[in-house]
PDB file of C-alpha atoms in Angstrom:
ATOM      1  CA  MET A 221      -0.178  -0.105   0.039  1.00 87.00           C
ATOM      2  CA  ASN A 222       1.322   3.411  -0.782  1.00 88.00           C
ATOM      3  CA  VAL A 223       1.264   5.765   2.019  1.00 86.00           C
ATOM      4  CA  SER A 224       0.902   9.635   1.566  1.00 87.00           C
ATOM      5  CA  VAL A 225       1.642  12.219   4.057  1.00 88.00           C
ATOM      6  CA  GLU A 226      -0.024  15.487   3.437  1.00 87.00           C
ATOM      7  CA  GLY A 227      -0.936  14.462  -0.083  1.00 86.00           C
ATOM      8  CA  LYS A 228       2.336  13.588  -0.792  1.00 90.00           C
ATOM      9  CA  TYR A 229       3.988   9.900  -1.601  1.00 90.00           C
ATOM     10  CA  ARG A 230       6.199   8.914   1.273  1.00 89.00           C
ATOM     11  CA  PHE A 231       6.358   5.163   1.457  1.00 89.00           C
ATOM     12  CA  SER A 232       4.868   1.999   0.893  1.00 89.00           C
ATOM     13  CA  LEU A 233       4.141  -1.027   2.925  1.00 89.00           C
ATOM     14  CA  ASP A 234       2.471  -4.557   2.789  1.00 87.00           C
ATOM     15  CA  ILE A 235      -0.954  -4.834   4.166  1.00 87.00           C
ATOM     16  CA  ALA A 236       0.699  -6.889   7.345  1.00 86.00           C
ATOM     17  CA  GLN A 237       2.850  -4.474   8.098  1.00 87.00           C
ATOM     18  CA  VAL A 238       0.159  -1.679   7.883  1.00 86.00           C
ATOM     19  CA  VAL A 239      -1.963  -3.837  10.304  1.00 88.00           C
ATOM     20  CA  SER A 240       0.677  -4.467  12.722  1.00 86.00           C
ATOM     21  CA  LEU A 241       2.094  -0.735  12.800  1.00 87.00           C
ATOM     22  CA  GLY A 242      -1.500   0.483  13.320  1.00 87.00           C
ATOM     23  CA  ILE A 243      -1.383   3.034  10.667  1.00 87.00           C
ATOM     24  CA  LYS A 244      -4.463   4.677  10.107  1.00 87.00           C
ATOM     25  CA  VAL A 245      -6.057   7.012   7.471  1.00 87.00           C
ATOM     26  CA  GLY A 246      -6.290  10.666   8.699  1.00 85.00           C
ATOM     27  CA  ARG A 247      -4.376   9.852  12.026  1.00 86.00           C
ATOM     28  CA  GLU A 248      -1.350  12.429  12.733  1.00 89.00           C
ATOM     29  CA  TYR A 249       2.216  10.849  13.118  1.00 88.00           C
ATOM     30  CA  SER A 250       5.229  12.547  14.542  1.00 89.00           C
ATOM     31  CA  GLU A 251       8.446  12.503  12.096  1.00 91.00           C
ATOM     32  CA  ALA A 252      10.153  10.240  14.105  1.00 93.00           C
ATOM     33  CA  GLU A 253       7.234   8.180  13.780  1.00 90.00           C
ATOM     34  CA  LEU A 254       7.315   8.308   9.951  1.00 90.00           C
ATOM     35  CA  THR A 255      10.797   7.652   9.881  1.00 91.00           C
ATOM     36  CA  SER A 256      10.306   4.338  11.670  1.00 92.00           C
ATOM     37  CA  PHE A 257       7.742   3.785   9.171  1.00 92.00           C
ATOM     38  CA  GLU A 258      10.190   4.155   6.666  1.00 91.00           C
ATOM     39  CA  SER A 259      12.595   1.960   7.740  1.00 92.00           C
ATOM     40  CA  GLU A 260       9.843  -0.642   8.100  1.00 93.00           C
ATOM     41  CA  SER A 261       8.919  -0.079   4.449  1.00 93.00           C
ATOM     42  CA  GLU A 262      12.835  -0.868   3.294  1.00 93.00           C
ATOM     43  CA  PHE A 263      12.708  -3.689   5.472  1.00 94.00           C
ATOM     44  CA  GLY A 264      10.052  -5.196   3.826  1.00 93.00           C
ATOM     45  CA  LYS A 265      10.732  -4.598   0.338  1.00 94.00           C
ATOM     46  CA  LEU A 266      14.374  -5.951   1.350  1.00 96.00           C
ATOM     47  CA  TYR A 267      12.623  -9.033   2.887  1.00 95.00           C
ATOM     48  CA  THR A 268      10.528 -10.097   0.150  1.00 94.00           C
ATOM     49  CA  ARG A 269      13.129  -9.858  -2.564  1.00 95.00           C
ATOM     50  CA  ALA A 270      15.527 -11.945  -0.159  1.00 97.00           C
ATOM     51  CA  LEU A 271      12.776 -14.440   0.048  1.00 96.00           C
ATOM     52  CA  GLU A 272      12.176 -14.452  -3.942  1.00 96.00           C
ATOM     53  CA  TYR A 273      15.949 -15.068  -4.181  1.00 97.00           C
ATOM     54  CA  CYS A 274      15.872 -17.772  -1.182  1.00 95.00           C
ATOM     55  CA  LEU A 275      12.827 -19.500  -2.904  1.00 94.00           C
ATOM     56  CA  MET A 276      14.653 -19.470  -6.712  1.00 93.00           C
ATOM     57  CA  ARG A 277      16.762 -22.596  -4.990  1.00 91.00           C
ATOM     58  CA  PRO A 278      18.340 -22.884  -1.583  1.00 92.00           C
ATOM     59  CA  HIS A 279      21.228 -20.762  -0.951  1.00 96.00           C
ATOM     60  CA  SER A 280      24.293 -21.394   1.525  1.00 97.00           C
ATOM     61  CA  ALA A 281      24.157 -18.453   4.308  1.00 97.00           C
ATOM     62  CA  ARG A 282      27.166 -17.247   2.560  1.00 97.00           C
ATOM     63  CA  GLU A 283      25.153 -16.723  -0.570  1.00 97.00           C
ATOM     64  CA  VAL A 284      22.328 -14.963   0.830  1.00 97.00           C
ATOM     65  CA  ARG A 285      24.373 -12.917   3.153  1.00 97.00           C
ATOM     66  CA  ASP A 286      26.722 -11.701  -0.195  1.00 97.00           C
ATOM     67  CA  TYR A 287      23.284 -11.093  -1.672  1.00 97.00           C
ATOM     68  CA  LEU A 288      22.177  -8.586   1.166  1.00 97.00           C
ATOM     69  CA  TRP A 289      25.394  -7.014   1.284  1.00 96.00           C
ATOM     70  CA  ARG A 290      25.242  -5.847  -2.407  1.00 95.00           C
ATOM     71  CA  LYS A 291      21.975  -4.583  -1.250  1.00 94.00           C
ATOM     72  CA  THR A 292      23.391  -2.175   1.304  1.00 94.00           C
ATOM     73  CA  ARG A 293      26.041  -0.670  -1.910  1.00 93.00           C
ATOM     74  CA  VAL A 294      25.287   2.380  -3.561  1.00 90.00           C
ATOM     75  CA  THR A 295      24.059   1.430  -7.306  1.00 87.00           C
ATOM     76  CA  LYS A 296      24.030   3.385 -10.668  1.00 85.00           C
ATOM     77  CA  TYR A 297      21.107   3.483 -12.876  1.00 83.00           C
ATOM     78  CA  LYS A 298      20.065   5.375 -15.960  1.00 85.00           C
ATOM     79  CA  SER A 299      17.324   7.082 -16.121  1.00 83.00           C
ATOM     80  CA  ARG A 300      14.730   6.491 -18.390  1.00 84.00           C
ATOM     81  CA  THR A 301      13.097  10.041 -18.828  1.00 84.00           C
ATOM     82  CA  THR A 302      16.612  11.841 -19.158  1.00 86.00           C
ATOM     83  CA  GLY A 303      18.798   9.572 -20.145  1.00 85.00           C
ATOM     84  CA  GLU A 304      21.353  10.612 -16.949  1.00 88.00           C
ATOM     85  CA  VAL A 305      23.467   8.117 -14.966  1.00 88.00           C
ATOM     86  CA  LYS A 306      22.324   8.457 -10.985  1.00 85.00           C
ATOM     87  CA  GLU A 307      22.991   7.142  -8.046  1.00 87.00           C
ATOM     88  CA  ARG A 308      20.642   5.096  -5.790  1.00 85.00           C
ATOM     89  CA  GLU A 309      21.454   4.457  -2.184  1.00 88.00           C
ATOM     90  CA  GLY A 310      21.804   1.273  -0.563  1.00 90.00           C
ATOM     91  CA  VAL A 311      19.848  -0.271   2.364  1.00 92.00           C
ATOM     92  CA  PRO A 312      20.626   0.268   5.826  1.00 94.00           C
ATOM     93  CA  GLN A 313      23.332  -2.211   6.720  1.00 95.00           C
ATOM     94  CA  ASP A 314      21.058  -3.075  10.033  1.00 95.00           C
ATOM     95  CA  ILE A 315      17.962  -3.146   8.001  1.00 95.00           C
ATOM     96  CA  ALA A 316      20.211  -5.966   5.927  1.00 96.00           C
ATOM     97  CA  GLU A 317      20.892  -7.941   9.398  1.00 97.00           C
ATOM     98  CA  ARG A 318      17.390  -8.003  10.371  1.00 96.00           C
ATOM     99  CA  VAL A 319      16.391  -9.556   7.172  1.00 97.00           C
ATOM    100  CA  TYR A 320      19.091 -12.282   7.374  1.00 98.00           C
ATOM    101  CA  GLU A 321      18.166 -13.142  10.610  1.00 97.00           C
ATOM    102  CA  LYS A 322      14.606 -13.675  10.055  1.00 96.00           C
ATOM    103  CA  LEU A 323      15.341 -15.486   6.735  1.00 97.00           C
ATOM    104  CA  VAL A 324      17.420 -17.916   9.464  1.00 97.00           C
ATOM    105  CA  ASP A 325      14.570 -17.808  11.908  1.00 96.00           C
ATOM    106  CA  LYS A 326      12.200 -18.627   9.204  1.00 95.00           C
ATOM    107  CA  GLY A 327      13.981 -21.630   8.136  1.00 95.00           C
ATOM    108  CA  TYR A 328      15.228 -20.326   4.671  1.00 96.00           C
ATOM    109  CA  VAL A 329      18.902 -20.080   5.388  1.00 96.00           C
ATOM    110  CA  ASP A 330      20.339 -23.112   6.178  1.00 96.00           C
ATOM    111  CA  ASP A 331      23.704 -24.664   5.386  1.00 97.00           C
ATOM    112  CA  GLU A 332      22.705 -28.242   6.450  1.00 96.00           C
ATOM    113  CA  LYS A 333      19.655 -28.175   4.279  1.00 94.00           C
ATOM    114  CA  PHE A 334      21.790 -26.368   1.534  1.00 96.00           C
ATOM    115  CA  ALA A 335      24.372 -28.835   1.412  1.00 96.00           C
ATOM    116  CA  ARG A 336      21.753 -32.215   1.420  1.00 93.00           C
ATOM    117  CA  PHE A 337      20.426 -30.382  -1.633  1.00 93.00           C
ATOM    118  CA  TRP A 338      23.693 -29.556  -3.512  1.00 93.00           C
ATOM    119  CA  VAL A 339      25.112 -32.911  -2.831  1.00 91.00           C
ATOM    120  CA  GLU A 340      21.854 -34.639  -4.118  1.00 88.00           C
ATOM    121  CA  ASN A 341      20.999 -32.745  -6.968  1.00 87.00           C
ATOM    122  CA  ARG A 342      24.078 -31.530  -8.581  1.00 81.00           C
ATOM    123  CA  ASN A 343      24.588 -33.032 -11.922  1.00 67.00           C
ATOM    124  CA  ILE A 344      21.907 -35.872 -11.475  1.00 73.00           C
ATOM    125  CA  THR A 345      22.284 -37.120 -14.883  1.00 65.00           C
ATOM    126  CA  LYS A 346      25.727 -35.825 -15.522  1.00 71.00           C
ATOM    127  CA  GLY A 347      27.522 -37.395 -12.583  1.00 78.00           C
ATOM    128  CA  SER A 348      29.495 -35.389  -9.603  1.00 85.00           C
ATOM    129  CA  SER A 349      32.735 -36.571  -8.091  1.00 90.00           C
ATOM    130  CA  ALA A 350      32.724 -36.217  -4.189  1.00 91.00           C
ATOM    131  CA  ARG A 351      35.727 -34.461  -4.642  1.00 92.00           C
ATOM    132  CA  LYS A 352      34.422 -31.875  -7.057  1.00 91.00           C
ATOM    133  CA  LEU A 353      30.768 -31.331  -4.889  1.00 93.00           C
ATOM    134  CA  SER A 354      32.870 -31.172  -1.472  1.00 95.00           C
ATOM    135  CA  ALA A 355      35.022 -28.035  -3.859  1.00 94.00           C
ATOM    136  CA  GLU A 356      31.937 -26.659  -4.699  1.00 93.00           C
ATOM    137  CA  LEU A 357      30.339 -26.287  -1.552  1.00 96.00           C
ATOM    138  CA  GLN A 358      33.693 -24.769   0.046  1.00 96.00           C
ATOM    139  CA  ALA A 359      33.504 -22.275  -2.695  1.00 96.00           C
ATOM    140  CA  LYS A 360      30.149 -21.148  -1.248  1.00 96.00           C
ATOM    141  CA  GLY A 361      31.282 -20.775   2.057  1.00 96.00           C
ATOM    142  CA  VAL A 362      29.316 -24.064   3.781  1.00 96.00           C
ATOM    143  CA  PRO A 363      31.520 -25.390   6.800  1.00 96.00           C
ATOM    144  CA  SER A 364      33.917 -28.361   6.187  1.00 96.00           C
ATOM    145  CA  GLU A 365      32.084 -30.621   8.843  1.00 97.00           C
ATOM    146  CA  ILE A 366      28.593 -29.818   7.187  1.00 97.00           C
ATOM    147  CA  ILE A 367      30.177 -30.996   3.745  1.00 96.00           C
ATOM    148  CA  THR A 368      31.689 -33.681   5.271  1.00 95.00           C
ATOM    149  CA  ASP A 369      28.240 -34.936   6.844  1.00 95.00           C
ATOM    150  CA  SER A 370      26.197 -34.555   3.767  1.00 94.00           C
ATOM    151  CA  LEU A 371      28.435 -36.331   1.825  1.00 93.00           C
ATOM    152  CA  GLN A 372      28.637 -39.343   3.977  1.00 92.00           C
ATOM    153  CA  ALA A 373      24.681 -39.170   4.055  1.00 92.00           C
ATOM    154  CA  SER A 374      24.110 -39.214   0.437  1.00 89.00           C
ATOM    155  CA  SER A 375      23.735 -42.830  -1.098  1.00 86.00           C
ATOM    156  CA  ARG A 376      25.835 -41.013  -4.113  1.00 84.00           C
ATOM    157  CA  GLU A 377      29.154 -42.807  -4.909  1.00 87.00           C
ATOM    158  CA  ASP A 378      32.002 -42.161  -6.890  1.00 89.00           C
ATOM    159  CA  MET A 379      31.846 -45.354  -9.245  1.00 90.00           C
ATOM    160  CA  SER A 380      28.548 -44.831 -10.250  1.00 88.00           C
ATOM    161  CA  GLU A 381      28.884 -41.051 -10.865  1.00 88.00           C
ATOM    162  CA  LEU A 382      31.391 -42.202 -13.257  1.00 90.00           C
ATOM    163  CA  GLN A 383      29.712 -44.823 -15.023  1.00 89.00           C
ATOM    164  CA  LYS A 384      26.989 -42.126 -15.701  1.00 87.00           C
ATOM    165  CA  ILE A 385      29.694 -39.521 -16.909  1.00 88.00           C
ATOM    166  CA  ILE A 386      31.629 -42.466 -19.151  1.00 89.00           C
ATOM    167  CA  ALA A 387      28.170 -43.478 -20.441  1.00 87.00           C
ATOM    168  CA  LYS A 388      27.255 -39.897 -21.604  1.00 86.00           C
ATOM    169  CA  LYS A 389      30.785 -38.733 -22.659  1.00 85.00           C
ATOM    170  CA  GLN A 390      32.816 -41.711 -24.120  1.00 86.00           C
ATOM    171  CA  HIS A 391      31.790 -40.812 -27.631  1.00 87.00           C
ATOM    172  CA  ARG A 392      33.208 -37.498 -27.694  1.00 89.00           C
ATOM    173  CA  TYR A 393      36.512 -38.819 -26.524  1.00 87.00           C
ATOM    174  CA  PRO A 394      37.397 -41.707 -28.476  1.00 84.00           C
ATOM    175  CA  ASP A 395      41.219 -41.573 -27.048  1.00 88.00           C
ATOM    176  CA  ARG A 396      41.169 -43.487 -23.951  1.00 89.00           C
ATOM    177  CA  GLN A 397      43.808 -40.895 -22.541  1.00 91.00           C
ATOM    178  CA  LYS A 398      42.119 -38.048 -23.189  1.00 91.00           C
ATOM    179  CA  LEU A 399      38.479 -39.399 -21.642  1.00 91.00           C
ATOM    180  CA  MET A 400      40.654 -40.233 -18.496  1.00 92.00           C
ATOM    181  CA  GLN A 401      42.186 -36.834 -18.331  1.00 92.00           C
ATOM    182  CA  TYR A 402      38.627 -35.094 -18.884  1.00 91.00           C
ATOM    183  CA  LEU A 403      37.266 -37.636 -15.973  1.00 91.00           C
ATOM    184  CA  ALA A 404      40.693 -36.409 -13.675  1.00 92.00           C
ATOM    185  CA  ARG A 405      39.648 -32.964 -14.306  1.00 90.00           C
ATOM    186  CA  GLN A 406      35.968 -33.785 -12.946  1.00 88.00           C
ATOM    187  CA  GLY A 407      37.663 -34.938  -9.633  1.00 90.00           C
ATOM    188  CA  PHE A 408      37.668 -38.410  -9.862  1.00 92.00           C
ATOM    189  CA  ARG A 409      40.870 -40.539  -8.547  1.00 91.00           C
ATOM    190  CA  TYR A 410      43.061 -42.299 -11.363  1.00 92.00           C
ATOM    191  CA  ASP A 411      42.448 -45.994  -9.759  1.00 91.00           C
ATOM    192  CA  ASP A 412      38.335 -45.207  -9.681  1.00 91.00           C
ATOM    193  CA  ILE A 413      38.810 -43.930 -13.337  1.00 91.00           C
ATOM    194  CA  LYS A 414      41.081 -46.786 -14.814  1.00 91.00           C
ATOM    195  CA  GLU A 415      38.629 -49.586 -13.181  1.00 91.00           C
ATOM    196  CA  ALA A 416      35.350 -47.816 -14.688  1.00 90.00           C
ATOM    197  CA  ILE A 417      36.630 -47.679 -18.331  1.00 88.00           C
ATOM    198  CA  ASP A 418      38.207 -51.053 -18.088  1.00 86.00           C
ATOM    199  CA  THR A 419      34.314 -52.811 -16.820  1.00 83.00           C
TER     200      THR A 419
END
């Protein structure tokens, strides 16, 4: 809902915020109260955007923190009417922190769930080595003990993943040595590669 003060647009809030803040048409508010409402408006908008980001697919805690950090930065944009480049202030850091805490409280940010999702769904049809999955999760800021637990809990194993890749890629690599090099770059051990190709 758009909120106007003395006939001029001031900020917008969602219905739940209007109800929880007790805002009424025609009521008088102090400047401090209006500033507080503006802060709530920024919080609501950022929370909605962050929630959409989290619902696209699970993300690690660090990915969500990085996303929120980017929202606190000053951004440049081109005006549609004049074409001139302008700057837009970022969201205050304390609001980004509140959004992060709410996402954690609601269960949208959870490194354990994220790691399980990543291990089970990463390259399901193509195949991935445990070493490659571990490196990807480390790059996303997931703690090593969570990575280890997720890999151990998974039913995926390197030999079956190797067979998936060989079945899919073997026709591209008529030279056995080149196929072995490709598989080694995917993080598989040489002995496993040799055994999988031989069988």
